[in-house]
Amino acid sequence: MFTYPGIRSDSDALTFGYSFRPWLDHRVLAKGGDIKNYIADTARVFGVSEHIRYQHEVQQLSWSSHSQQWTATVKNHVSGEVFALTAKFVVGATGYYDYEQGYRPHFENEADFQGEIIHPQHWQNVNYDDKKVVIIGSGATAMTLLPAMVDEESEQ
């Protein structure tokens, strides 16, 4: 989903590698594409890929004490079909992001600002050539975004 320049790990990639398939790349701060390939290759090698349902959304999740199982109401965004799946356990590996609308603070008098305000989560081919840029965040975004923005040899 994220397409901003320089997308990469902001933490040691060795700590994110699977114990059963260690991260062997020599770069500690891995590029986004390399991380994506590592995850996809691992899923393929271990037979996980065939169990992934892309373009599906869990719309509701409920627990039944009587049957001791979860029921997920799922929508297939390609076909429009809505169906139920049941499971004994659910892993909610959703992270802390709101993919529809990432956190964006509001600033006093920002309505008077004449430039663009762009959240990296919604970056779509932003032209920042010859513009003054301010990056506001925790530091992790800046340490990935800024170097790629000034690197004219970057593939971004």
mmCIF file with all atom_site columns, C-alpha atoms in Angstrom:
data_model
loop_
_atom_site.group_PDB
_atom_site.id
_atom_site.type_symbol
_atom_site.label_atom_id
_atom_site.label_alt_id
_atom_site.label_comp_id
_atom_site.label_asym_id
_atom_site.label_entity_id
_atom_site.label_seq_id
_atom_site.pdbx_PDB_ins_code
_atom_site.Cartn_x
_atom_site.Cartn_y
_atom_site.Cartn_z
_atom_site.occupancy
_atom_site.B_iso_or_equiv
_atom_site.pdbx_formal_charge
_atom_site.auth_seq_id
_atom_site.auth_comp_id
_atom_site.auth_asym_id
_atom_site.auth_atom_id
_atom_site.pdbx_PDB_model_num
ATOM 1   C CA . MET A 1 1   ? 0.000   0.000   0.000  1.00 0.00 ? 1   MET A CA 1
ATOM 2   C CA . PHE A 1 2   ? 2.732   2.481   0.888  1.00 0.00 ? 2   PHE A CA 1
ATOM 3   C CA . THR A 1 3   ? 4.446   4.046   -2.124 1.00 0.00 ? 3   THR A CA 1
ATOM 4   C CA . TYR A 1 4   ? 6.321   7.022   -0.721 1.00 0.00 ? 4   TYR A CA 1
ATOM 5   C CA . PRO A 1 5   ? 10.005  7.377   -1.697 1.00 0.00 ? 5   PRO A CA 1
ATOM 6   C CA . GLY A 1 6   ? 12.440  5.360   0.380  1.00 0.00 ? 6   GLY A CA 1
ATOM 7   C CA . ILE A 1 7   ? 9.909   2.986   1.936  1.00 0.00 ? 7   ILE A CA 1
ATOM 8   C CA . ARG A 1 8   ? 11.985  0.601   4.032  1.00 0.00 ? 8   ARG A CA 1
ATOM 9   C CA . SER A 1 9   ? 12.332  -0.898  7.453  1.00 0.00 ? 9   SER A CA 1
ATOM 10  C CA . ASP A 1 10  ? 13.129  1.637   10.145 1.00 0.00 ? 10  ASP A CA 1
ATOM 11  C CA . SER A 1 11  ? 14.297  -1.132  12.482 1.00 0.00 ? 11  SER A CA 1
ATOM 12  C CA . ASP A 1 12  ? 16.871  -3.890  12.264 1.00 0.00 ? 12  ASP A CA 1
ATOM 13  C CA . ALA A 1 13  ? 15.512  -6.329  9.656  1.00 0.00 ? 13  ALA A CA 1
ATOM 14  C CA . LEU A 1 14  ? 17.279  -9.222  11.405 1.00 0.00 ? 14  LEU A CA 1
ATOM 15  C CA . THR A 1 15  ? 14.769  -8.924  14.244 1.00 0.00 ? 15  THR A CA 1
ATOM 16  C CA . PHE A 1 16  ? 11.847  -9.156  11.798 1.00 0.00 ? 16  PHE A CA 1
ATOM 17  C CA . GLY A 1 17  ? 13.078  -12.306 10.055 1.00 0.00 ? 17  GLY A CA 1
ATOM 18  C CA . TYR A 1 18  ? 11.336  -15.583 10.721 1.00 0.00 ? 18  TYR A CA 1
ATOM 19  C CA . SER A 1 19  ? 13.272  -17.909 13.052 1.00 0.00 ? 19  SER A CA 1
ATOM 20  C CA . PHE A 1 20  ? 12.702  -20.764 10.599 1.00 0.00 ? 20  PHE A CA 1
ATOM 21  C CA . ARG A 1 21  ? 13.936  -18.649 7.636  1.00 0.00 ? 21  ARG A CA 1
ATOM 22  C CA . PRO A 1 22  ? 16.371  -15.956 8.807  1.00 0.00 ? 22  PRO A CA 1
ATOM 23  C CA . TRP A 1 23  ? 16.864  -12.633 7.027  1.00 0.00 ? 23  TRP A CA 1
ATOM 24  C CA . LEU A 1 24  ? 20.168  -13.079 5.171  1.00 0.00 ? 24  LEU A CA 1
ATOM 25  C CA . ASP A 1 25  ? 20.422  -9.793  3.272  1.00 0.00 ? 25  ASP A CA 1
ATOM 26  C CA . HIS A 1 26  ? 23.518  -7.772  4.159  1.00 0.00 ? 26  HIS A CA 1
ATOM 27  C CA . ARG A 1 27  ? 21.518  -4.547  4.606  1.00 0.00 ? 27  ARG A CA 1
ATOM 28  C CA . VAL A 1 28  ? 20.189  -4.143  8.109  1.00 0.00 ? 28  VAL A CA 1
ATOM 29  C CA . LEU A 1 29  ? 17.609  -1.496  7.138  1.00 0.00 ? 29  LEU A CA 1
ATOM 30  C CA . ALA A 1 30  ? 15.907  -3.367  4.328  1.00 0.00 ? 30  ALA A CA 1
ATOM 31  C CA . LYS A 1 31  ? 14.155  -1.713  1.399  1.00 0.00 ? 31  LYS A CA 1
ATOM 32  C CA . GLY A 1 32  ? 10.387  -2.109  1.178  1.00 0.00 ? 32  GLY A CA 1
ATOM 33  C CA . GLY A 1 33  ? 10.572  -4.209  -1.987 1.00 0.00 ? 33  GLY A CA 1
ATOM 34  C CA . ASP A 1 34  ? 13.107  -6.574  -0.420 1.00 0.00 ? 34  ASP A CA 1
ATOM 35  C CA . ILE A 1 35  ? 10.896  -7.054  2.648  1.00 0.00 ? 35  ILE A CA 1
ATOM 36  C CA . LYS A 1 36  ? 7.885   -7.713  0.427  1.00 0.00 ? 36  LYS A CA 1
ATOM 37  C CA . ASN A 1 37  ? 9.870   -10.294 -1.589 1.00 0.00 ? 37  ASN A CA 1
ATOM 38  C CA . TYR A 1 38  ? 11.143  -11.997 1.584  1.00 0.00 ? 38  TYR A CA 1
ATOM 39  C CA . ILE A 1 39  ? 7.606   -12.365 2.957  1.00 0.00 ? 39  ILE A CA 1
ATOM 40  C CA . ALA A 1 40  ? 6.168   -13.525 -0.399 1.00 0.00 ? 40  ALA A CA 1
ATOM 41  C CA . ASP A 1 41  ? 9.000   -16.019 -0.969 1.00 0.00 ? 41  ASP A CA 1
ATOM 42  C CA . THR A 1 42  ? 8.628   -17.403 2.547  1.00 0.00 ? 42  THR A CA 1
ATOM 43  C CA . ALA A 1 43  ? 4.867   -17.805 2.085  1.00 0.00 ? 43  ALA A CA 1
ATOM 44  C CA . ARG A 1 44  ? 5.436   -19.584 -1.235 1.00 0.00 ? 44  ARG A CA 1
ATOM 45  C CA . VAL A 1 45  ? 8.189   -21.901 0.083  1.00 0.00 ? 45  VAL A CA 1
ATOM 46  C CA . PHE A 1 46  ? 6.115   -22.941 3.120  1.00 0.00 ? 46  PHE A CA 1
ATOM 47  C CA . GLY A 1 47  ? 2.807   -23.363 1.259  1.00 0.00 ? 47  GLY A CA 1
ATOM 48  C CA . VAL A 1 48  ? 1.028   -20.430 2.871  1.00 0.00 ? 48  VAL A CA 1
ATOM 49  C CA . SER A 1 49  ? 0.241   -18.551 -0.362 1.00 0.00 ? 49  SER A CA 1
ATOM 50  C CA . GLU A 1 50  ? -2.529  -20.923 -1.426 1.00 0.00 ? 50  GLU A CA 1
ATOM 51  C CA . HIS A 1 51  ? -4.427  -20.153 1.794  1.00 0.00 ? 51  HIS A CA 1
ATOM 52  C CA . ILE A 1 52  ? -4.384  -16.356 1.421  1.00 0.00 ? 52  ILE A CA 1
ATOM 53  C CA . ARG A 1 53  ? -7.575  -14.676 0.249  1.00 0.00 ? 53  ARG A CA 1
ATOM 54  C CA . TYR A 1 54  ? -6.737  -11.415 -1.447 1.00 0.00 ? 54  TYR A CA 1
ATOM 55  C CA . GLN A 1 55  ? -9.326  -8.675  -1.961 1.00 0.00 ? 55  GLN A CA 1
ATOM 56  C CA . HIS A 1 56  ? -11.339 -9.961  1.014  1.00 0.00 ? 56  HIS A CA 1
ATOM 57  C CA . GLU A 1 57  ? -12.446 -7.951  4.026  1.00 0.00 ? 57  GLU A CA 1
ATOM 58  C CA . VAL A 1 58  ? -13.531 -9.213  7.437  1.00 0.00 ? 58  VAL A CA 1
ATOM 59  C CA . GLN A 1 59  ? -16.651 -7.176  8.103  1.00 0.00 ? 59  GLN A CA 1
ATOM 60  C CA . GLN A 1 60  ? -17.633 -8.717  11.410 1.00 0.00 ? 60  GLN A CA 1
ATOM 61  C CA . LEU A 1 61  ? -16.104 -11.121 13.896 1.00 0.00 ? 61  LEU A CA 1
ATOM 62  C CA . SER A 1 62  ? -18.087 -12.789 16.665 1.00 0.00 ? 62  SER A CA 1
ATOM 63  C CA . TRP A 1 63  ? -17.414 -15.405 19.339 1.00 0.00 ? 63  TRP A CA 1
ATOM 64  C CA . SER A 1 64  ? -19.824 -18.188 20.313 1.00 0.00 ? 64  SER A CA 1
ATOM 65  C CA . SER A 1 65  ? -19.339 -19.543 23.826 1.00 0.00 ? 65  SER A CA 1
ATOM 66  C CA . HIS A 1 66  ? -21.771 -22.337 23.007 1.00 0.00 ? 66  HIS A CA 1
ATOM 67  C CA . SER A 1 67  ? -19.832 -23.692 20.009 1.00 0.00 ? 67  SER A CA 1
ATOM 68  C CA . GLN A 1 68  ? -16.465 -22.402 21.251 1.00 0.00 ? 68  GLN A CA 1
ATOM 69  C CA . GLN A 1 69  ? -15.578 -20.848 17.899 1.00 0.00 ? 69  GLN A CA 1
ATOM 70  C CA . TRP A 1 70  ? -15.290 -17.593 16.020 1.00 0.00 ? 70  TRP A CA 1
ATOM 71  C CA . THR A 1 71  ? -17.451 -16.687 13.035 1.00 0.00 ? 71  THR A CA 1
ATOM 72  C CA . ALA A 1 72  ? -16.103 -14.150 10.568 1.00 0.00 ? 72  ALA A CA 1
ATOM 73  C CA . THR A 1 73  ? -18.383 -12.450 8.072  1.00 0.00 ? 73  THR A CA 1
ATOM 74  C CA . VAL A 1 74  ? -16.196 -11.887 5.012  1.00 0.00 ? 74  VAL A CA 1
ATOM 75  C CA . LYS A 1 75  ? -16.752 -9.892  1.828  1.00 0.00 ? 75  LYS A CA 1
ATOM 76  C CA . ASN A 1 76  ? -15.019 -10.773 -1.452 1.00 0.00 ? 76  ASN A CA 1
ATOM 77  C CA . HIS A 1 77  ? -14.438 -7.358  -3.055 1.00 0.00 ? 77  HIS A CA 1
ATOM 78  C CA . VAL A 1 78  ? -14.014 -8.886  -6.516 1.00 0.00 ? 78  VAL A CA 1
ATOM 79  C CA . SER A 1 79  ? -17.290 -10.840 -6.665 1.00 0.00 ? 79  SER A CA 1
ATOM 80  C CA . GLY A 1 80  ? -19.262 -8.950  -4.011 1.00 0.00 ? 80  GLY A CA 1
ATOM 81  C CA . GLU A 1 81  ? -20.068 -12.266 -2.281 1.00 0.00 ? 81  GLU A CA 1
ATOM 82  C CA . VAL A 1 82  ? -20.476 -12.153 1.511  1.00 0.00 ? 82  VAL A CA 1
ATOM 83  C CA . PHE A 1 83  ? -19.952 -15.414 3.397  1.00 0.00 ? 83  PHE A CA 1
ATOM 84  C CA . ALA A 1 84  ? -19.078 -16.809 6.823  1.00 0.00 ? 84  ALA A CA 1
ATOM 85  C CA . LEU A 1 85  ? -15.956 -18.625 7.971  1.00 0.00 ? 85  LEU A CA 1
ATOM 86  C CA . THR A 1 86  ? -15.540 -20.318 11.355 1.00 0.00 ? 86  THR A CA 1
ATOM 87  C CA . ALA A 1 87  ? -12.371 -20.940 13.342 1.00 0.00 ? 87  ALA A CA 1
ATOM 88  C CA . LYS A 1 88  ? -11.222 -22.090 16.770 1.00 0.00 ? 88  LYS A CA 1
ATOM 89  C CA . PHE A 1 89  ? -8.829  -19.133 17.026 1.00 0.00 ? 89  PHE A CA 1
ATOM 90  C CA . VAL A 1 90  ? -8.202  -15.825 15.259 1.00 0.00 ? 90  VAL A CA 1
ATOM 91  C CA . VAL A 1 91  ? -4.960  -13.897 14.972 1.00 0.00 ? 91  VAL A CA 1
ATOM 92  C CA . GLY A 1 92  ? -5.676  -10.204 14.676 1.00 0.00 ? 92  GLY A CA 1
ATOM 93  C CA . ALA A 1 93  ? -2.396  -9.197  13.029 1.00 0.00 ? 93  ALA A CA 1
ATOM 94  C CA . THR A 1 94  ? -3.745  -5.865  11.846 1.00 0.00 ? 94  THR A CA 1
ATOM 95  C CA . GLY A 1 95  ? -1.054  -3.560  13.186 1.00 0.00 ? 95  GLY A CA 1
ATOM 96  C CA . TYR A 1 96  ? -1.902  -0.160  14.548 1.00 0.00 ? 96  TYR A CA 1
ATOM 97  C CA . TYR A 1 97  ? -2.537  1.609   11.241 1.00 0.00 ? 97  TYR A CA 1
ATOM 98  C CA . ASP A 1 98  ? -5.877  2.830   10.039 1.00 0.00 ? 98  ASP A CA 1
ATOM 99  C CA . TYR A 1 99  ? -5.394  2.121   6.343  1.00 0.00 ? 99  TYR A CA 1
ATOM 100 C CA . GLU A 1 100 ? -8.321  4.282   5.283  1.00 0.00 ? 100 GLU A CA 1
ATOM 101 C CA . GLN A 1 101 ? -7.141  7.346   7.162  1.00 0.00 ? 101 GLN A CA 1
ATOM 102 C CA . GLY A 1 102 ? -3.775  7.477   8.943  1.00 0.00 ? 102 GLY A CA 1
ATOM 103 C CA . TYR A 1 103 ? -3.240  9.720   11.915 1.00 0.00 ? 103 TYR A CA 1
ATOM 104 C CA . ARG A 1 104 ? -2.959  13.333  10.901 1.00 0.00 ? 104 ARG A CA 1
ATOM 105 C CA . PRO A 1 105 ? -2.679  16.062  13.512 1.00 0.00 ? 105 PRO A CA 1
ATOM 106 C CA . HIS A 1 106 ? -4.219  19.438  12.823 1.00 0.00 ? 106 HIS A CA 1
ATOM 107 C CA . PHE A 1 107 ? -2.179  22.590  13.253 1.00 0.00 ? 107 PHE A CA 1
ATOM 108 C CA . GLU A 1 108 ? -3.273  25.993  14.386 1.00 0.00 ? 108 GLU A CA 1
ATOM 109 C CA . ASN A 1 109 ? -3.986  28.229  11.379 1.00 0.00 ? 109 ASN A CA 1
ATOM 110 C CA . GLU A 1 110 ? -3.367  25.419  8.896  1.00 0.00 ? 110 GLU A CA 1
ATOM 111 C CA . ALA A 1 111 ? -6.261  26.709  6.779  1.00 0.00 ? 111 ALA A CA 1
ATOM 112 C CA . ASP A 1 112 ? -4.027  29.697  5.981  1.00 0.00 ? 112 ASP A CA 1
ATOM 113 C CA . PHE A 1 113 ? -1.262  27.437  4.619  1.00 0.00 ? 113 PHE A CA 1
ATOM 114 C CA . GLN A 1 114 ? -0.940  27.865  0.843  1.00 0.00 ? 114 GLN A CA 1
ATOM 115 C CA . GLY A 1 115 ? 0.898   24.600  0.106  1.00 0.00 ? 115 GLY A CA 1
ATOM 116 C CA . GLU A 1 116 ? -0.050  20.945  0.034  1.00 0.00 ? 116 GLU A CA 1
ATOM 117 C CA . ILE A 1 117 ? -0.339  18.752  3.114  1.00 0.00 ? 117 ILE A CA 1
ATOM 118 C CA . ILE A 1 118 ? 0.346   15.144  2.152  1.00 0.00 ? 118 ILE A CA 1
ATOM 119 C CA . HIS A 1 119 ? 0.251   12.127  4.445  1.00 0.00 ? 119 HIS A CA 1
ATOM 120 C CA . PRO A 1 120 ? 2.883   9.562   3.318  1.00 0.00 ? 120 PRO A CA 1
ATOM 121 C CA . GLN A 1 121 ? 0.245   6.853   3.599  1.00 0.00 ? 121 GLN A CA 1
ATOM 122 C CA . HIS A 1 122 ? -1.613  8.491   0.698  1.00 0.00 ? 122 HIS A CA 1
ATOM 123 C CA . TRP A 1 123 ? 1.447   9.376   -1.404 1.00 0.00 ? 123 TRP A CA 1
ATOM 124 C CA . GLN A 1 124 ? 0.590   9.195   -5.100 1.00 0.00 ? 124 GLN A CA 1
ATOM 125 C CA . ASN A 1 125 ? 3.363   10.403  -7.435 1.00 0.00 ? 125 ASN A CA 1
ATOM 126 C CA . VAL A 1 126 ? 3.909   13.658  -5.558 1.00 0.00 ? 126 VAL A CA 1
ATOM 127 C CA . ASN A 1 127 ? 6.002   16.193  -7.457 1.00 0.00 ? 127 ASN A CA 1
ATOM 128 C CA . TYR A 1 128 ? 8.257   17.810  -4.860 1.00 0.00 ? 128 TYR A CA 1
ATOM 129 C CA . ASP A 1 129 ? 10.924  19.136  -7.268 1.00 0.00 ? 129 ASP A CA 1
ATOM 130 C CA . ASP A 1 130 ? 11.997  22.707  -6.443 1.00 0.00 ? 130 ASP A CA 1
ATOM 131 C CA . LYS A 1 131 ? 9.630   22.890  -3.466 1.00 0.00 ? 131 LYS A CA 1
ATOM 132 C CA . LYS A 1 132 ? 10.290  23.579  0.186  1.00 0.00 ? 132 LYS A CA 1
ATOM 133 C CA . VAL A 1 133 ? 9.310   20.509  2.214  1.00 0.00 ? 133 VAL A CA 1
ATOM 134 C CA . VAL A 1 134 ? 8.675   20.010  5.918  1.00 0.00 ? 134 VAL A CA 1
ATOM 135 C CA . ILE A 1 135 ? 8.407   16.471  7.256  1.00 0.00 ? 135 ILE A CA 1
ATOM 136 C CA . ILE A 1 136 ? 6.524   16.120  10.530 1.00 0.00 ? 136 ILE A CA 1
ATOM 137 C CA . GLY A 1 137 ? 6.475   12.807  12.350 1.00 0.00 ? 137 GLY A CA 1
ATOM 138 C CA . SER A 1 138 ? 8.131   10.492  14.812 1.00 0.00 ? 138 SER A CA 1
ATOM 139 C CA . GLY A 1 139 ? 11.422  10.459  12.922 1.00 0.00 ? 139 GLY A CA 1
ATOM 140 C CA . ALA A 1 140 ? 10.987  7.024   11.366 1.00 0.00 ? 140 ALA A CA 1
ATOM 141 C CA . THR A 1 141 ? 9.203   8.434   8.319  1.00 0.00 ? 141 THR A CA 1
ATOM 142 C CA . ALA A 1 142 ? 11.726  11.223  7.942  1.00 0.00 ? 142 ALA A CA 1
ATOM 143 C CA . MET A 1 143 ? 14.696  8.855   8.060  1.00 0.00 ? 143 MET A CA 1
ATOM 144 C CA . THR A 1 144 ? 13.219  6.827   5.188  1.00 0.00 ? 144 THR A CA 1
ATOM 145 C CA . LEU A 1 145 ? 11.535  9.590   3.179  1.00 0.00 ? 145 LEU A CA 1
ATOM 146 C CA . LEU A 1 146 ? 14.055  12.447  3.203  1.00 0.00 ? 146 LEU A CA 1
ATOM 147 C CA . PRO A 1 147 ? 17.158  10.600  1.890  1.00 0.00 ? 147 PRO A CA 1
ATOM 148 C CA . ALA A 1 148 ? 15.163  9.152   -1.018 1.00 0.00 ? 148 ALA A CA 1
ATOM 149 C CA . MET A 1 149 ? 13.648  12.540  -1.861 1.00 0.00 ? 149 MET A CA 1
ATOM 150 C CA . VAL A 1 150 ? 17.087  14.153  -2.261 1.00 0.00 ? 150 VAL A CA 1
ATOM 151 C CA . ASP A 1 151 ? 18.681  11.164  -4.043 1.00 0.00 ? 151 ASP A CA 1
ATOM 152 C CA . GLU A 1 152 ? 18.331  11.912  -7.748 1.00 0.00 ? 152 GLU A CA 1
ATOM 153 C CA . GLU A 1 153 ? 19.476  8.352   -8.547 1.00 0.00 ? 153 GLU A CA 1
ATOM 154 C CA . SER A 1 154 ? 16.621  6.874   -6.527 1.00 0.00 ? 154 SER A CA 1
ATOM 155 C CA . GLU A 1 155 ? 14.217  4.613   -8.375 1.00 0.00 ? 155 GLU A CA 1
ATOM 156 C CA . GLN A 1 156 ? 11.283  6.383   -6.703 1.00 0.00 ? 156 GLN A CA 1
#
